[in-house]
Each structure stands twice: as C-alpha cells, then as structure tokens.
PDB file of C-alpha atoms in Angstrom:
ATOM      1  CA  ALA I   1    -162.820 -67.675 -15.631  1.00  0.00           C
ATOM      2  CA  GLN I   2    -159.481 -69.034 -16.644  1.00  0.00           C
ATOM      3  CA  SER I   3    -157.837 -67.919 -19.894  1.00  0.00           C
ATOM      4  CA  VAL I   4    -154.851 -68.789 -22.050  1.00  0.00           C
ATOM      5  CA  THR I   5    -152.485 -66.656 -24.105  1.00  0.00           C
ATOM      6  CA  GLN I   6    -150.346 -68.017 -26.896  1.00  0.00           C
ATOM      7  CA  PRO I   7    -148.330 -64.999 -28.029  1.00  0.00           C
ATOM      8  CA  ASP I   8    -146.949 -66.490 -31.235  1.00  0.00           C
ATOM      9  CA  ALA I   9    -149.476 -66.988 -34.029  1.00  0.00           C
ATOM     10  CA  ARG I  10    -146.867 -68.555 -36.330  1.00  0.00           C
ATOM     11  CA  VAL I  11    -143.512 -70.196 -35.733  1.00  0.00           C
ATOM     12  CA  THR I  12    -141.155 -71.472 -38.429  1.00  0.00           C
ATOM     13  CA  VAL I  13    -138.189 -73.717 -37.636  1.00  0.00           C
ATOM     14  CA  SER I  14    -135.854 -75.873 -39.655  1.00  0.00           C
ATOM     15  CA  GLU I  15    -136.080 -79.633 -39.482  1.00  0.00           C
ATOM     16  CA  GLY I  16    -133.841 -80.957 -36.731  1.00  0.00           C
ATOM     17  CA  ALA I  17    -133.894 -77.708 -34.778  1.00  0.00           C
ATOM     18  CA  SER I  18    -135.248 -77.383 -31.269  1.00  0.00           C
ATOM     19  CA  LEU I  19    -138.667 -75.902 -30.608  1.00  0.00           C
ATOM     20  CA  GLN I  20    -140.431 -73.942 -27.924  1.00  0.00           C
ATOM     21  CA  LEU I  21    -144.058 -72.845 -28.193  1.00  0.00           C
ATOM     22  CA  ARG I  22    -145.155 -70.423 -25.519  1.00  0.00           C
ATOM     23  CA  CYS I  23    -148.262 -70.564 -23.378  1.00  0.00           C
ATOM     24  CA  LYS I  24    -149.298 -68.414 -20.445  1.00  0.00           C
ATOM     25  CA  TYR I  25    -152.461 -68.951 -18.455  1.00  0.00           C
ATOM     26  CA  SER I  26    -154.537 -66.865 -16.113  1.00  0.00           C
ATOM     27  CA  TYR I  27    -155.872 -68.652 -13.054  1.00  0.00           C
ATOM     28  CA  SER I  28    -155.389 -68.037  -9.364  1.00  0.00           C
ATOM     29  CA  GLY I  29    -155.188 -71.643  -8.205  1.00  0.00           C
ATOM     30  CA  THR I  30    -153.409 -74.662  -9.637  1.00  0.00           C
ATOM     31  CA  PRO I  31    -154.880 -75.370 -13.025  1.00  0.00           C
ATOM     32  CA  TYR I  32    -155.100 -78.447 -15.178  1.00  0.00           C
ATOM     33  CA  LEU I  33    -153.034 -77.745 -18.296  1.00  0.00           C
ATOM     34  CA  PHE I  34    -153.003 -79.352 -21.714  1.00  0.00           C
ATOM     35  CA  TRP I  35    -151.373 -79.149 -25.100  1.00  0.00           C
ATOM     36  CA  TYR I  36    -153.310 -80.330 -28.148  1.00  0.00           C
ATOM     37  CA  VAL I  37    -152.273 -80.627 -31.794  1.00  0.00           C
ATOM     38  CA  GLN I  38    -154.477 -80.138 -34.831  1.00  0.00           C
ATOM     39  CA  TYR I  39    -153.542 -81.510 -38.246  1.00  0.00           C
ATOM     40  CA  PRO I  40    -155.257 -80.073 -41.339  1.00  0.00           C
ATOM     41  CA  ARG I  41    -159.014 -80.616 -41.462  1.00  0.00           C
ATOM     42  CA  GLN I  42    -159.011 -82.690 -38.301  1.00  0.00           C
ATOM     43  CA  GLY I  43    -160.088 -82.288 -34.714  1.00  0.00           C
ATOM     44  CA  LEU I  44    -157.676 -81.695 -31.892  1.00  0.00           C
ATOM     45  CA  GLN I  45    -155.643 -84.505 -30.358  1.00  0.00           C
ATOM     46  CA  LEU I  46    -154.031 -84.523 -26.929  1.00  0.00           C
ATOM     47  CA  LEU I  47    -150.237 -84.183 -26.825  1.00  0.00           C
ATOM     48  CA  LEU I  48    -149.733 -84.010 -23.082  1.00  0.00           C
ATOM     49  CA  LYS I  49    -151.322 -82.916 -19.825  1.00  0.00           C
ATOM     50  CA  TYR I  50    -150.350 -81.651 -16.403  1.00  0.00           C
ATOM     51  CA  TYR I  51    -152.430 -82.233 -13.307  1.00  0.00           C
ATOM     52  CA  SER I  52    -149.929 -82.206 -10.434  1.00  0.00           C
ATOM     53  CA  GLY I  53    -146.517 -83.500  -9.350  1.00  0.00           C
ATOM     54  CA  ASP I  54    -143.406 -83.311 -11.527  1.00  0.00           C
ATOM     55  CA  PRO I  55    -143.661 -79.991 -13.383  1.00  0.00           C
ATOM     56  CA  VAL I  56    -142.045 -81.444 -16.503  1.00  0.00           C
ATOM     57  CA  VAL I  57    -144.433 -83.718 -18.330  1.00  0.00           C
ATOM     58  CA  GLN I  58    -143.710 -85.926 -21.295  1.00  0.00           C
ATOM     59  CA  GLY I  59    -146.068 -86.367 -24.189  1.00  0.00           C
ATOM     60  CA  VAL I  60    -146.278 -88.185 -27.470  1.00  0.00           C
ATOM     61  CA  ASN I  61    -143.707 -87.939 -30.262  1.00  0.00           C
ATOM     62  CA  GLY I  62    -140.949 -86.478 -28.057  1.00  0.00           C
ATOM     63  CA  PHE I  63    -142.851 -83.421 -26.871  1.00  0.00           C
ATOM     64  CA  GLU I  64    -142.592 -82.185 -23.321  1.00  0.00           C
ATOM     65  CA  ALA I  65    -143.844 -79.183 -21.358  1.00  0.00           C
ATOM     66  CA  GLU I  66    -142.866 -77.518 -18.130  1.00  0.00           C
ATOM     67  CA  PHE I  67    -145.306 -76.019 -15.641  1.00  0.00           C
ATOM     68  CA  ILE I  68    -143.811 -72.931 -14.010  1.00  0.00           C
ATOM     69  CA  LYS I  69    -146.302 -71.632 -11.471  1.00  0.00           C
ATOM     70  CA  SER I  70    -144.350 -68.479 -10.627  1.00  0.00           C
ATOM     71  CA  ASN I  71    -144.508 -67.447 -14.277  1.00  0.00           C
ATOM     72  CA  SER I  72    -147.998 -68.831 -15.023  1.00  0.00           C
ATOM     73  CA  SER I  73    -146.476 -70.608 -17.993  1.00  0.00           C
ATOM     74  CA  PHE I  74    -146.696 -74.017 -19.629  1.00  0.00           C
ATOM     75  CA  HIS I  75    -144.376 -73.896 -22.629  1.00  0.00           C
ATOM     76  CA  LEU I  76    -144.146 -76.796 -25.060  1.00  0.00           C
ATOM     77  CA  ARG I  77    -140.718 -78.046 -26.133  1.00  0.00           C
ATOM     78  CA  LYS I  78    -139.192 -80.539 -28.488  1.00  0.00           C
ATOM     79  CA  ALA I  79    -135.482 -81.209 -28.910  1.00  0.00           C
ATOM     80  CA  SER I  80    -135.520 -81.935 -32.640  1.00  0.00           C
ATOM     81  CA  VAL I  81    -138.508 -81.290 -34.882  1.00  0.00           C
ATOM     82  CA  HIS I  82    -139.538 -83.322 -37.909  1.00  0.00           C
ATOM     83  CA  TRP I  83    -141.419 -82.087 -40.972  1.00  0.00           C
ATOM     84  CA  SER I  84    -144.436 -84.112 -39.798  1.00  0.00           C
ATOM     85  CA  ASP I  85    -144.684 -81.882 -36.717  1.00  0.00           C
ATOM     86  CA  SER I  86    -146.084 -79.118 -38.912  1.00  0.00           C
ATOM     87  CA  ALA I  87    -149.529 -78.422 -37.449  1.00  0.00           C
ATOM     88  CA  VAL I  88    -151.432 -76.034 -35.215  1.00  0.00           C
ATOM     89  CA  TYR I  89    -150.778 -76.360 -31.489  1.00  0.00           C
ATOM     90  CA  PHE I  90    -153.204 -75.294 -28.811  1.00  0.00           C
ATOM     91  CA  CYS I  91    -152.660 -74.758 -25.125  1.00  0.00           C
ATOM     92  CA  ALA I  92    -155.681 -75.236 -22.849  1.00  0.00           C
ATOM     93  CA  VAL I  93    -156.569 -74.789 -19.192  1.00  0.00           C
ATOM     94  CA  SER I  94    -159.392 -76.102 -17.023  1.00  0.00           C
ATOM     95  CA  ASP I  95    -160.235 -76.190 -13.342  1.00  0.00           C
ATOM     96  CA  ASN I  96    -162.881 -77.500 -10.950  1.00  0.00           C
ATOM     97  CA  ASN I  97    -164.837 -79.238 -13.666  1.00  0.00           C
ATOM     98  CA  ASN I  98    -165.194 -76.015 -15.632  1.00  0.00           C
ATOM     99  CA  ALA I  99    -165.114 -76.212 -19.396  1.00  0.00           C
ATOM    100  CA  PRO I 100    -161.621 -76.058 -20.875  1.00  0.00           C
ATOM    101  CA  ARG I 101    -160.511 -72.771 -22.404  1.00  0.00           C
ATOM    102  CA  PHE I 102    -158.122 -72.723 -25.305  1.00  0.00           C
ATOM    103  CA  GLY I 103    -155.554 -70.300 -26.597  1.00  0.00           C
ATOM    104  CA  ALA I 104    -155.582 -68.859 -30.114  1.00  0.00           C
ATOM    105  CA  GLY I 105    -153.157 -71.513 -31.308  1.00  0.00           C
ATOM    106  CA  THR I 106    -149.674 -71.435 -32.823  1.00  0.00           C
ATOM    107  CA  LYS I 107    -149.164 -72.611 -36.372  1.00  0.00           C
ATOM    108  CA  LEU I 108    -145.863 -74.465 -36.653  1.00  0.00           C
ATOM    109  CA  SER I 109    -144.152 -74.778 -39.994  1.00  0.00           C
ATOM    110  CA  VAL I 110    -141.088 -77.012 -40.260  1.00  0.00           C
ATOM    111  CA  LYS I 111    -138.755 -76.227 -43.177  1.00  0.00           C
ATOM    112  CA  PRO I 112    -136.916 -79.146 -44.793  1.00  0.00           C
TER     113      PRO I 112
ATOM    114  CA  GLU O   1    -163.765 -97.551 -30.267  1.00  0.00           C
ATOM    115  CA  ALA O   2    -164.967 -94.553 -28.254  1.00  0.00           C
ATOM    116  CA  ALA O   3    -165.565 -91.581 -30.459  1.00  0.00           C
ATOM    117  CA  VAL O   4    -167.190 -88.213 -30.990  1.00  0.00           C
ATOM    118  CA  THR O   5    -169.124 -88.006 -34.233  1.00  0.00           C
ATOM    119  CA  GLN O   6    -170.405 -84.784 -35.725  1.00  0.00           C
ATOM    120  CA  SER O   7    -172.965 -84.339 -38.463  1.00  0.00           C
ATOM    121  CA  PRO O   8    -173.101 -82.893 -40.970  1.00  0.00           C
ATOM    122  CA  ARG O   9    -169.428 -82.426 -41.788  1.00  0.00           C
ATOM    123  CA  ASN O  10    -170.199 -79.599 -44.175  1.00  0.00           C
ATOM    124  CA  LYS O  11    -173.229 -77.338 -44.334  1.00  0.00           C
ATOM    125  CA  VAL O  12    -174.251 -74.346 -46.417  1.00  0.00           C
ATOM    126  CA  ALA O  13    -177.138 -72.376 -44.936  1.00  0.00           C
ATOM    127  CA  VAL O  14    -178.999 -69.258 -45.961  1.00  0.00           C
ATOM    128  CA  THR O  15    -179.118 -66.161 -43.827  1.00  0.00           C
ATOM    129  CA  GLY O  16    -182.125 -66.272 -41.512  1.00  0.00           C
ATOM    130  CA  GLY O  17    -182.489 -70.011 -41.764  1.00  0.00           C
ATOM    131  CA  LYS O  18    -182.363 -72.531 -38.932  1.00  0.00           C
ATOM    132  CA  VAL O  19    -179.327 -74.769 -38.583  1.00  0.00           C
ATOM    133  CA  THR O  20    -178.870 -77.739 -36.282  1.00  0.00           C
ATOM    134  CA  LEU O  21    -175.458 -79.273 -35.733  1.00  0.00           C
ATOM    135  CA  SER O  22    -175.469 -82.690 -34.117  1.00  0.00           C
ATOM    136  CA  CYS O  23    -172.937 -84.475 -31.972  1.00  0.00           C
ATOM    137  CA  ASN O  24    -172.893 -88.028 -30.669  1.00  0.00           C
ATOM    138  CA  GLN O  25    -170.367 -89.528 -28.262  1.00  0.00           C
ATOM    139  CA  THR O  26    -169.749 -93.117 -27.256  1.00  0.00           C
ATOM    140  CA  ASN O  27    -167.262 -92.219 -24.500  1.00  0.00           C
ATOM    141  CA  ASN O  28    -169.953 -92.255 -21.789  1.00  0.00           C
ATOM    142  CA  HIS O  29    -168.680 -88.866 -20.667  1.00  0.00           C
ATOM    143  CA  ASN O  30    -170.847 -86.557 -18.608  1.00  0.00           C
ATOM    144  CA  ASN O  31    -169.517 -83.343 -20.123  1.00  0.00           C
ATOM    145  CA  MET O  32    -169.951 -82.176 -23.678  1.00  0.00           C
ATOM    146  CA  TYR O  33    -168.870 -78.950 -25.323  1.00  0.00           C
ATOM    147  CA  TRP O  34    -169.387 -76.887 -28.449  1.00  0.00           C
ATOM    148  CA  TYR O  35    -166.585 -74.656 -29.719  1.00  0.00           C
ATOM    149  CA  ARG O  36    -166.101 -72.607 -32.839  1.00  0.00           C
ATOM    150  CA  GLN O  37    -162.740 -72.122 -34.476  1.00  0.00           C
ATOM    151  CA  ASP O  38    -161.831 -68.955 -36.299  1.00  0.00           C
ATOM    152  CA  THR O  39    -158.448 -67.714 -37.461  1.00  0.00           C
ATOM    153  CA  GLY O  40    -156.904 -65.514 -34.822  1.00  0.00           C
ATOM    154  CA  HIS O  41    -159.328 -66.608 -32.119  1.00  0.00           C
ATOM    155  CA  GLY O  42    -158.520 -70.256 -31.650  1.00  0.00           C
ATOM    156  CA  LEU O  43    -161.342 -72.262 -30.086  1.00  0.00           C
ATOM    157  CA  ARG O  44    -164.055 -70.317 -28.342  1.00  0.00           C
ATOM    158  CA  LEU O  45    -166.593 -71.958 -26.056  1.00  0.00           C
ATOM    159  CA  ILE O  46    -170.232 -71.552 -27.101  1.00  0.00           C
ATOM    160  CA  HIS O  47    -172.231 -73.908 -24.869  1.00  0.00           C
ATOM    161  CA  TYR O  48    -171.532 -76.910 -22.720  1.00  0.00           C
ATOM    162  CA  SER O  49    -173.359 -79.516 -20.710  1.00  0.00           C
ATOM    163  CA  TYR O  50    -172.746 -81.543 -17.566  1.00  0.00           C
ATOM    164  CA  GLY O  51    -175.273 -84.225 -18.400  1.00  0.00           C
ATOM    165  CA  ALA O  52    -178.580 -85.034 -19.993  1.00  0.00           C
ATOM    166  CA  GLY O  53    -181.065 -82.210 -19.651  1.00  0.00           C
ATOM    167  CA  SER O  54    -178.457 -79.588 -18.708  1.00  0.00           C
ATOM    168  CA  THR O  55    -176.940 -76.822 -20.809  1.00  0.00           C
ATOM    169  CA  GLU O  56    -174.691 -73.952 -19.781  1.00  0.00           C
ATOM    170  CA  LYS O  57    -173.656 -70.804 -21.595  1.00  0.00           C
ATOM    171  CA  GLY O  58    -170.047 -70.535 -22.586  1.00  0.00           C
ATOM    172  CA  ASP O  59    -168.108 -67.438 -23.516  1.00  0.00           C
ATOM    173  CA  ILE O  60    -169.896 -66.595 -26.777  1.00  0.00           C
ATOM    174  CA  PRO O  61    -173.461 -67.969 -26.511  1.00  0.00           C
ATOM    175  CA  ASP O  62    -175.333 -65.177 -28.315  1.00  0.00           C
ATOM    176  CA  GLY O  63    -177.153 -66.443 -31.390  1.00  0.00           C
ATOM    177  CA  TYR O  64    -176.842 -70.091 -30.351  1.00  0.00           C
ATOM    178  CA  LYS O  65    -178.921 -72.550 -28.367  1.00  0.00           C
ATOM    179  CA  ALA O  66    -177.950 -76.000 -27.177  1.00  0.00           C
ATOM    180  CA  SER O  67    -179.848 -79.167 -26.378  1.00  0.00           C
ATOM    181  CA  ARG O  68    -178.704 -82.286 -24.481  1.00  0.00           C
ATOM    182  CA  PRO O  69    -181.531 -84.809 -24.711  1.00  0.00           C
ATOM    183  CA  SER O  70    -179.395 -87.752 -23.655  1.00  0.00           C
ATOM    184  CA  GLN O  71    -175.949 -88.671 -22.355  1.00  0.00           C
ATOM    185  CA  GLU O  72    -174.800 -89.386 -25.897  1.00  0.00           C
ATOM    186  CA  ASN O  73    -176.223 -86.467 -27.867  1.00  0.00           C
ATOM    187  CA  PHE O  74    -175.594 -82.747 -27.792  1.00  0.00           C
ATOM    188  CA  SER O  75    -176.915 -80.376 -30.451  1.00  0.00           C
ATOM    189  CA  LEU O  76    -176.090 -76.798 -31.331  1.00  0.00           C
ATOM    190  CA  ILE O  77    -178.941 -74.777 -32.820  1.00  0.00           C
ATOM    191  CA  LEU O  78    -178.737 -71.573 -34.798  1.00  0.00           C
ATOM    192  CA  GLU O  79    -182.323 -70.297 -34.950  1.00  0.00           C
ATOM    193  CA  LEU O  80    -181.565 -67.410 -37.318  1.00  0.00           C
ATOM    194  CA  ALA O  81    -178.235 -68.015 -39.006  1.00  0.00           C
ATOM    195  CA  THR O  82    -176.092 -65.014 -39.927  1.00  0.00           C
ATOM    196  CA  PRO O  83    -172.931 -64.771 -42.087  1.00  0.00           C
ATOM    197  CA  SER O  84    -170.917 -63.995 -38.933  1.00  0.00           C
ATOM    198  CA  GLN O  85    -171.641 -67.552 -37.804  1.00  0.00           C
ATOM    199  CA  THR O  86    -169.668 -68.941 -40.716  1.00  0.00           C
ATOM    200  CA  SER O  87    -167.012 -71.006 -38.989  1.00  0.00           C
ATOM    201  CA  VAL O  88    -165.774 -74.468 -38.140  1.00  0.00           C
ATOM    202  CA  TYR O  89    -167.621 -75.960 -35.181  1.00  0.00           C
ATOM    203  CA  PHE O  90    -166.173 -78.622 -32.927  1.00  0.00           C
ATOM    204  CA  CYS O  91    -167.943 -80.838 -30.450  1.00  0.00           C
ATOM    205  CA  ALA O  92    -166.016 -82.481 -27.632  1.00  0.00           C
ATOM    206  CA  SER O  93    -166.668 -84.724 -24.666  1.00  0.00           C
ATOM    207  CA  GLY O  94    -164.844 -85.088 -21.374  1.00  0.00           C
ATOM    208  CA  GLN O  95    -165.066 -86.243 -17.788  1.00  0.00           C
ATOM    209  CA  GLY O  96    -164.200 -83.935 -14.876  1.00  0.00           C
ATOM    210  CA  ASN O  97    -160.916 -82.130 -15.451  1.00  0.00           C
ATOM    211  CA  THR O  98    -159.379 -84.737 -17.711  1.00  0.00           C
ATOM    212  CA  GLU O  99    -158.654 -84.180 -21.365  1.00  0.00           C
ATOM    213  CA  VAL O 100    -161.449 -83.716 -23.870  1.00  0.00           C
ATOM    214  CA  PHE O 101    -161.996 -85.716 -27.029  1.00  0.00           C
ATOM    215  CA  PHE O 102    -162.934 -83.917 -30.192  1.00  0.00           C
ATOM    216  CA  GLY O 103    -165.015 -84.680 -33.214  1.00  0.00           C
ATOM    217  CA  LYS O 104    -163.692 -83.910 -36.684  1.00  0.00           C
ATOM    218  CA  GLY O 105    -165.604 -80.656 -36.981  1.00  0.00           C
ATOM    219  CA  THR O 106    -168.433 -79.186 -39.045  1.00  0.00           C
ATOM    220  CA  ARG O 107    -167.659 -76.520 -41.610  1.00  0.00           C
ATOM    221  CA  LEU O 108    -170.637 -74.145 -41.728  1.00  0.00           C
ATOM    222  CA  THR O 109    -171.027 -71.474 -44.370  1.00  0.00           C
ATOM    223  CA  VAL O 110    -173.887 -69.002 -44.074  1.00  0.00           C
ATOM    224  CA  VAL O 111    -174.610 -67.173 -47.315  1.00  0.00           C
TER     225      VAL O 111
END
C-alpha cells in the first residue's frame, strides 16, 4: 500500500518568512496527492491536490505544492506566512480508489 | 450544505465496555472512512467502506468493527474498549480518488 513520510514533526517560522513543509510518498505509479490543514479541535480541510498535469499546483490562502516524481516528493510552500497559518498540516496519498493514507503531520507555529 | 456529522463529539467509556461511534454524510459519496489521530502517528486508517453493506479493514483494524447499513451511515464499534483506544476518531467521506471530507472528530477516553 502507499505511504507518506513527513520528516518534520514541528516547524517554527517568523511571520512574513517563507515556508516549506516536506512530504515524501511511497508508491510505484503516479499517485493522487493532497495537502490538508487542521486547525485546533477541528477536522481536516483540503488545501490543495494533485492529480496530473502541471506539477506545481496552487491551493487556498497562497499555498502551493510541487510534485517531483523523480524524488517522490510533494512539498508544500508559501512565500510569506501569516500568524493565522499556525496549524497542523498533513500530506496524503491515494491511488486506484484505495483509501487515502496520511502522514504523521507537521505542526507549524508562526512567531509574530 | 453537504457535510459529515459525527456523534458523539465526546465520550468517556469504561474498560471492557462497548462503544459505538456514528457517522452520517450528506455528500452522497460511495466511500467512507474511519481514522484515529494520535500524536506522532498522524491519521491511521481503521476501516473503510465502498458502499452500503461493505466494510474493509484498514491498517489498524484490530479491536474495531465497522458497519455500513446505508449510503449515509457508517459506524465504528469497539466491542471491548481498552485504554489504548483512547484517541480522537475521524470519519470522512469521498468519491473515487478525489479529496475526502472530514467530520469534526470524536474524542474518546477509555478509563
């Protein structure tokens, strides 16, 4: 089955700084890839998704991610973070109608 | 508005007792999922379903059963609850390989 690794459990950045959250997946074919965000005591919400085509996908609130097949990666980026971006971010992968698998999550803290 | 609703939102259960977590979706999605969220593990897949009457084991099914009596409803059953099942449980629905939609979660404490 497919799997996801998010190597950074916690990331702290200053407000206005750029951000990259790392995600690597394990799957032999071309997967469907997602980033979700979780605010405190809430369910997960979709930030962006990649199915095919342009490897750089845009999401909500200025987030983007790049699918790099040769590196099995789908890192999340944002040019300038805001304090309201503080949350837990999850990378997920699915394929062929199989249930999505999620990474362990990265907790982002934005310092004022 | 399409939604995934979980009940109860909070539950305290005794060790050895039976617990049923319920999930209802109005998205008309075929697929439904149960995950648990624990610090350091992220979301782990317990059971899922492709439609009414079907259930499939996920990655950590031991100690859990699932029931999908209808398109809209998907339950997670702990026949003999243990403290190790203390967690936050999320239900989600989806269609094919598209994104999934989550409920707000159920916080279960087994004492």
